[in-house]
CSV table of C-alpha atoms and ligand atoms in Angstrom, one decimal:
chain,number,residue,atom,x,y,z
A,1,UNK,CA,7.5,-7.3,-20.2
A,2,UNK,CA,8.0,-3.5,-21.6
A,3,UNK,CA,5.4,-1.2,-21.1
A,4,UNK,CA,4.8,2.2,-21.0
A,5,UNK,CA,2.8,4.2,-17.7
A,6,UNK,CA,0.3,7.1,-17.4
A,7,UNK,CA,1.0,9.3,-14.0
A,8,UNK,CA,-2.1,11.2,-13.0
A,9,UNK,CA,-1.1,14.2,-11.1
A,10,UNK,CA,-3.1,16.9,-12.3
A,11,UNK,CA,-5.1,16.8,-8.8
A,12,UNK,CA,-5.8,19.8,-6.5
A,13,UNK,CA,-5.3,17.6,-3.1
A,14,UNK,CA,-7.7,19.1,-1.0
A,15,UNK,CA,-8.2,16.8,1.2
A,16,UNK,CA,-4.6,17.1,1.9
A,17,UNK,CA,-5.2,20.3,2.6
A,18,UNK,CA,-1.2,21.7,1.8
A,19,UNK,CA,-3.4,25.1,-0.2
A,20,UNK,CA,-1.8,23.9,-3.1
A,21,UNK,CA,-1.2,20.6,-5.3
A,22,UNK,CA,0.0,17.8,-2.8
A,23,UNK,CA,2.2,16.5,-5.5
A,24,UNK,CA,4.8,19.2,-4.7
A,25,UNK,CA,5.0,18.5,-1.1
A,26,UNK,CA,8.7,17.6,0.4
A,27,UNK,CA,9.6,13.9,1.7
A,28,UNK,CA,12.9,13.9,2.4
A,29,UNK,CA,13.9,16.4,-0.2
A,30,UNK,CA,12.5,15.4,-2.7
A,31,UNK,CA,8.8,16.4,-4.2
A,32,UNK,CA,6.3,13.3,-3.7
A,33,UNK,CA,5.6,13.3,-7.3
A,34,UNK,CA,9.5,12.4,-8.0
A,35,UNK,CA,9.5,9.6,-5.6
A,36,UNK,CA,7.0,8.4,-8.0
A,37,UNK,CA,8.1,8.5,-11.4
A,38,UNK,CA,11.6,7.4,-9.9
A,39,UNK,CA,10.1,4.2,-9.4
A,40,UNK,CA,9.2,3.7,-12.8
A,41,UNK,CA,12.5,5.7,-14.1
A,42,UNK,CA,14.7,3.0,-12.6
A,43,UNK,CA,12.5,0.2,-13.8
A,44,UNK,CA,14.5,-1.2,-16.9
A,45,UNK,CA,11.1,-2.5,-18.8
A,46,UNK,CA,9.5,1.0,-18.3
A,47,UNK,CA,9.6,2.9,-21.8
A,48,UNK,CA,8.0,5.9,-21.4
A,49,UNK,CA,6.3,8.0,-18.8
A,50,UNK,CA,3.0,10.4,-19.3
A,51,UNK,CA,2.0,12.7,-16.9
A,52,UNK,CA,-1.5,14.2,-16.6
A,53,UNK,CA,-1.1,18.0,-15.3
A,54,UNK,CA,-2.7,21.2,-14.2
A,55,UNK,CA,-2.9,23.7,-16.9
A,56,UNK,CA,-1.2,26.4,-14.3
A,57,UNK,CA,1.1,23.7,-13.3
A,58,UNK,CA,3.3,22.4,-16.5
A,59,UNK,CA,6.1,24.5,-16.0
A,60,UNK,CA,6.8,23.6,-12.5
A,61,UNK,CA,6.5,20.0,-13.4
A,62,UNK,CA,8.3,20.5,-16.2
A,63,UNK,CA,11.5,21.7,-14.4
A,64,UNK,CA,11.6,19.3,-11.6
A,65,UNK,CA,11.4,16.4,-14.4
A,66,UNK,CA,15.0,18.3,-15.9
A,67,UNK,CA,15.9,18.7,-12.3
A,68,UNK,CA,15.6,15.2,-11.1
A,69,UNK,CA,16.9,13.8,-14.6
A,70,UNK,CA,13.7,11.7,-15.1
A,71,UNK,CA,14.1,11.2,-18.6
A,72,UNK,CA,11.4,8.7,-19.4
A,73,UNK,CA,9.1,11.4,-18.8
A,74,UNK,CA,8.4,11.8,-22.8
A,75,UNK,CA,5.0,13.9,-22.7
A,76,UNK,CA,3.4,15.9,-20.3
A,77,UNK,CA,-0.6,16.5,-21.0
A,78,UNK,CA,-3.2,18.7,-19.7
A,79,UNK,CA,-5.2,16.9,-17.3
A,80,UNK,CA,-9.2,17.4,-16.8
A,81,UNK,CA,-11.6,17.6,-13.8
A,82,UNK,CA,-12.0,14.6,-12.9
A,83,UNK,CA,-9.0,11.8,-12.7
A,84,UNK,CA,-10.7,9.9,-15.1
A,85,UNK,CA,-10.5,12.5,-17.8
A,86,UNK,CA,-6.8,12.7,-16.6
A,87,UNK,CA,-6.2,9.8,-17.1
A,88,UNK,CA,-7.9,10.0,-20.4
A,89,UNK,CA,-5.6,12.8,-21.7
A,90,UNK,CA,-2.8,10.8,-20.6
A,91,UNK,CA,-4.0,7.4,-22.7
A,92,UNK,CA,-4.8,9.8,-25.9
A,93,UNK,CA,-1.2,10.9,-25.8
A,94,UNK,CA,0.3,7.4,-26.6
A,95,UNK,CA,-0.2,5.2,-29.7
A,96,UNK,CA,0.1,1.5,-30.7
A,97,UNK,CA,-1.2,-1.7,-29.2
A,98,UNK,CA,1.2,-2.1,-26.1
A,99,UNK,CA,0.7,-2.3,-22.2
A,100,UNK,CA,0.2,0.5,-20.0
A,101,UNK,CA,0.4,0.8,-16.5
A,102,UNK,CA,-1.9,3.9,-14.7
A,103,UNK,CA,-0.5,4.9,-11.5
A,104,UNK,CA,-1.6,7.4,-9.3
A,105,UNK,CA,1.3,10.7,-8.7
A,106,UNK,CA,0.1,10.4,-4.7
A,107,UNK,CA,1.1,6.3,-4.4
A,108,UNK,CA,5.3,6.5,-4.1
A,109,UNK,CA,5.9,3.3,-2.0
A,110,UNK,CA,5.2,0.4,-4.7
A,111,UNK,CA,8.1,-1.8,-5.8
A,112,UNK,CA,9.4,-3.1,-9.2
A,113,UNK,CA,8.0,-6.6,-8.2
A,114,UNK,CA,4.5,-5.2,-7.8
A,115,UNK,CA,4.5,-3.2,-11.9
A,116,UNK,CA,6.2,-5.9,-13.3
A,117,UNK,CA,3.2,-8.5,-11.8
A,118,UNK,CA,0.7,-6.2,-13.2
A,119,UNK,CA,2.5,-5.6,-16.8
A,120,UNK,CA,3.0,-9.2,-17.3
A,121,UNK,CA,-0.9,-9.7,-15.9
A,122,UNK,CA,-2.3,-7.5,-18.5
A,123,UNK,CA,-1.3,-9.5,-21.4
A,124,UNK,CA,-3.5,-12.5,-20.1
A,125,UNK,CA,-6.5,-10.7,-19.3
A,126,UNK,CA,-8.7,-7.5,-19.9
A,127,UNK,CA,-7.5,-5.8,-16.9
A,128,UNK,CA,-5.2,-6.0,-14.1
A,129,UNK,CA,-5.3,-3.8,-10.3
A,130,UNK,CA,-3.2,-4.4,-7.3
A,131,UNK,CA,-5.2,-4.9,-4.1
A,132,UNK,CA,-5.0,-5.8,-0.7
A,133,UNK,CA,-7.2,-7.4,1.7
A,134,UNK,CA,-9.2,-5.2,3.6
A,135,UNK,CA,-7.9,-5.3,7.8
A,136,UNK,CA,-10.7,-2.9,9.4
A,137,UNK,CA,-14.1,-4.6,9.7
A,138,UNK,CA,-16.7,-3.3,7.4
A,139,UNK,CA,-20.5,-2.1,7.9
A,140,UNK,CA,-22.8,-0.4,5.9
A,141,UNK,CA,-24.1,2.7,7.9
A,142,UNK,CA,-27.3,4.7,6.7
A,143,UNK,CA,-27.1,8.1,9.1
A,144,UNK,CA,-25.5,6.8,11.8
A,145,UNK,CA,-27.4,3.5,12.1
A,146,UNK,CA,-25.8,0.3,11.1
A,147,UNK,CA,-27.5,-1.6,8.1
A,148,UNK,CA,-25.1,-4.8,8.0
A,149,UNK,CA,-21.4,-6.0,8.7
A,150,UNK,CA,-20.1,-7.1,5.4
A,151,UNK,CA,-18.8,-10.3,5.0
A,152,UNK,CA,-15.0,-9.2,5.2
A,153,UNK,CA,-13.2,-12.5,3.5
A,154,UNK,CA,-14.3,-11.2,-0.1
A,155,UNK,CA,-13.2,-7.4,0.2
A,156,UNK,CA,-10.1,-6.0,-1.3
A,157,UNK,CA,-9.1,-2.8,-0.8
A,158,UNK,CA,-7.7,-1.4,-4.8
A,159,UNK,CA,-4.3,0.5,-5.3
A,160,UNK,CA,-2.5,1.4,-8.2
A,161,UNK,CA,-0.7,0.6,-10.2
A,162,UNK,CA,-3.8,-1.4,-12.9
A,163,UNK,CA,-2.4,-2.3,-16.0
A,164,UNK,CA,-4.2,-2.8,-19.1
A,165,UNK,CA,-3.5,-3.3,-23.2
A,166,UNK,CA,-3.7,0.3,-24.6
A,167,UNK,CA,-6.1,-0.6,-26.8
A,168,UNK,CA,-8.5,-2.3,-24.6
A,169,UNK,CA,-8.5,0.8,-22.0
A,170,UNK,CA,-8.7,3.9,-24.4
A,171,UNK,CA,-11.6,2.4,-26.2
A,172,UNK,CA,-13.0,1.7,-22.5
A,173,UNK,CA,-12.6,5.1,-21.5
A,174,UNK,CA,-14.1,6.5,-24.6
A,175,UNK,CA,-16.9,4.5,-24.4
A,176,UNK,CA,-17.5,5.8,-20.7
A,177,UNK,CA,-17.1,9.2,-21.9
A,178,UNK,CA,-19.8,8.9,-24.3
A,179,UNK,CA,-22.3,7.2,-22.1
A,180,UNK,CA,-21.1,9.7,-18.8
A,181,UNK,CA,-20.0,6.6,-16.9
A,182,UNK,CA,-17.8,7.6,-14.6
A,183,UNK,CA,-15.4,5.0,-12.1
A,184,UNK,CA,-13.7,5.7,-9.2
A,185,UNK,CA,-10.7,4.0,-10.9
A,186,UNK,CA,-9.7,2.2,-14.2
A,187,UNK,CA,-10.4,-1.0,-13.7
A,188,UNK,CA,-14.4,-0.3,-12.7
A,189,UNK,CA,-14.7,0.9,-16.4
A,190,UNK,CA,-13.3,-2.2,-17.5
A,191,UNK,CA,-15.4,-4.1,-15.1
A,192,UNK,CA,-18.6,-2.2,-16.1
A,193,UNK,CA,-18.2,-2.5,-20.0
A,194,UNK,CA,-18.5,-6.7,-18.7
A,195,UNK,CA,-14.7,-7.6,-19.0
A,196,UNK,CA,-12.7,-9.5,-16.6
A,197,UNK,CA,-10.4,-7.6,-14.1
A,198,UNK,CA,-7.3,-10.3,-12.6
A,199,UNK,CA,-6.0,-9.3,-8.9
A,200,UNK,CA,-2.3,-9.0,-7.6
A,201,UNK,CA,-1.3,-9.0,-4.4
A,202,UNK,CA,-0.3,-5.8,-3.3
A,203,UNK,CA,1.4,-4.9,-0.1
A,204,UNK,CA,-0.2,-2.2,2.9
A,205,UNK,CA,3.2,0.1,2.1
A,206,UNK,CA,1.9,1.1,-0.9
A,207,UNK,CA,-0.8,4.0,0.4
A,208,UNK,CA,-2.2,7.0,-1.2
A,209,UNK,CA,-1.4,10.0,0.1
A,210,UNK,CA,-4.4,12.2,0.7
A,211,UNK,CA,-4.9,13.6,4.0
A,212,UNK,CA,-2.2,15.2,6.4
A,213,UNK,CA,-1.6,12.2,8.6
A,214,UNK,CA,-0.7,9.8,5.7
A,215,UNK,CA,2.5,12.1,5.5
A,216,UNK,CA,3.8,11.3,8.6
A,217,UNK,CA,3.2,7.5,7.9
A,218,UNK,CA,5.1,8.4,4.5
A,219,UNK,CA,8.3,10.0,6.3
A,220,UNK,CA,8.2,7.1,8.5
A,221,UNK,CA,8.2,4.3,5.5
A,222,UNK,CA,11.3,6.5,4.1
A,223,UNK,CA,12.8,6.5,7.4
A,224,UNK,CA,12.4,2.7,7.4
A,225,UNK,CA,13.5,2.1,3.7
A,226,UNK,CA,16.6,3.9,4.5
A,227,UNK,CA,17.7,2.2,7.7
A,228,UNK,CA,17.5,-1.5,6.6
A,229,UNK,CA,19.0,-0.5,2.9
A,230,UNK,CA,15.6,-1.4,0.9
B,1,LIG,N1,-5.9,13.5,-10.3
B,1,LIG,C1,-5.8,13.9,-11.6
B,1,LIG,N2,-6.8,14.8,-12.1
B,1,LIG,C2,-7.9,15.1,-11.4
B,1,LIG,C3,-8.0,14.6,-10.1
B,1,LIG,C4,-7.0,13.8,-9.5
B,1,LIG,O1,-4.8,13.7,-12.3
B,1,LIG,N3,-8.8,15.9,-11.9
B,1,LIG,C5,-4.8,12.6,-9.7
B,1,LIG,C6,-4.2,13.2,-8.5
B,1,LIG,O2,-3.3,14.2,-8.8
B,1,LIG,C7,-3.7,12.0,-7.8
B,1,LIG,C8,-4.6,10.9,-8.3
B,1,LIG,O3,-5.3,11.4,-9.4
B,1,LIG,O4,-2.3,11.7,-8.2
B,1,LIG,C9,-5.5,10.3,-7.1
B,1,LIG,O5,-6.4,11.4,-6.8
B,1,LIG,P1,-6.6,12.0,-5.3
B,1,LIG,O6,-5.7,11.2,-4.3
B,1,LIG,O7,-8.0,12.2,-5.1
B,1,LIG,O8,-5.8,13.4,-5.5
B,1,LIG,P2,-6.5,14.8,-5.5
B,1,LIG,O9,-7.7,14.8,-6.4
B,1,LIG,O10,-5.3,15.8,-5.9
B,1,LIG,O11,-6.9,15.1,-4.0
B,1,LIG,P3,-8.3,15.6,-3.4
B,1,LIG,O12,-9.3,14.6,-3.9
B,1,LIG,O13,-8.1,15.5,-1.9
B,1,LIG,O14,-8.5,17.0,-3.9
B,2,LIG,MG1,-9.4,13.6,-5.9
């Protein structure tokens, strides 16, 4: 199943808290944003590669892509505020009806397994996200006082990579930019515009990298790949 991928990475990472774009910070030599499009570089049904940017920040982006030989990489956009208008740029940029994979610049640990899942997933329905179950217990706290413990069997915690047909996902995010809907990922556009959203089964490797400790559980996963050969 080819399809092609839109790389937000046109973030500030505050919470990161690095005083400048976390995208650029080092794991084992190499920036985190190029442990992430190497994923997809290496993945034979990947076509192409579109990455959301910071005005300021195309030219730095745009040499480490040379550097690092990541020649899927065909466009690189202006991103906006907000991820979703990222993400938006990013979908504008390609044309035709095909499948396209979103995948955050701050998620490096997914596997081929887990894209091609979600690629082949999006052909049979409007949407498809990569989640795992939730471990911690959840309750739902109104200043400092508990309300309720949710029920925990029915909550999934949402990664990316969601895949979706082109089509189906730029008309979805034009539609939320004309009504100011805005989603804290793809897939709740999707859901809200009353379309049906199809679940993978991620794996708890796969984390986002936003706030200083998650680095160290990063080095630690590279440390790990490395040893046993994965
Ligand atoms: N992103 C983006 N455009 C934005 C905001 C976020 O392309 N206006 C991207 C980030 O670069 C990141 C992904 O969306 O790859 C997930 O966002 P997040 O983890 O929140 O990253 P940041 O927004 O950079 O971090 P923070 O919220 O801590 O500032
Ligand atoms: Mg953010």
């Amino acid at each position: 199943m080819k399809y092609s991928v839109v790389i937000p990475a046109a973030g500030q990472g505050k919470r990161m808290n690095a005083g400048r774009n976390k995208q650029f910070i080092m794991l084992e030599e190499k920036p985190i944003i190029v442990h992430t499009i190497s994923v997809f570089q290496s993945d034979e049904y990947c076509e192409e590669i579109v990455l959301a940017v910071n005005e300021r920040e195309h030219d730095e982006f745009r040499s480490l892509i040379q550097t690092h030989e990541l020649t899927k990489v065909t466009q690189i956009v202006t991103g906006g505020k907000e991820r979703q208008q990222s993400v938006y740029e990013g979908l504008k940029a390609l044309d035709g009806d095909k499948i396209v994979l979103i995948h955050d610049g701050a998620r490096p640990f997914f596997t081929h397994e887990v894209v091609r899942e979600a690629a082949k997933a999006a052909e049979y329905y409007d949407g498809a996200i990569v989640a795992v179950p939730v471990k911690d217990t959840i309750k739902q706290v109104d200043e400092l006082e508990v309300k309720q413990t949710i029920d925990r069997s029915s909550l999934w915690a949402v990664q990316t990579p969601q895949a979706f047909r082109l089509s189906v996902i730029k008309e979805i995010h034009r539609w939320a930019e004309e009504h100011q809907i805005v989603g804290t990922d793809d897939a709740s556009l999707v859901e809200m515009n009353g379309r049906s959203v199809h679940v993978i089964l991620g794996d708890y490797w796969n984390v986002k990298l936003t706030t200083p400790e998650d680095l160290i559980f990063a080095r630690a996963i590279l440390r790990e790949k490395k040893e046993s050969g994965m």
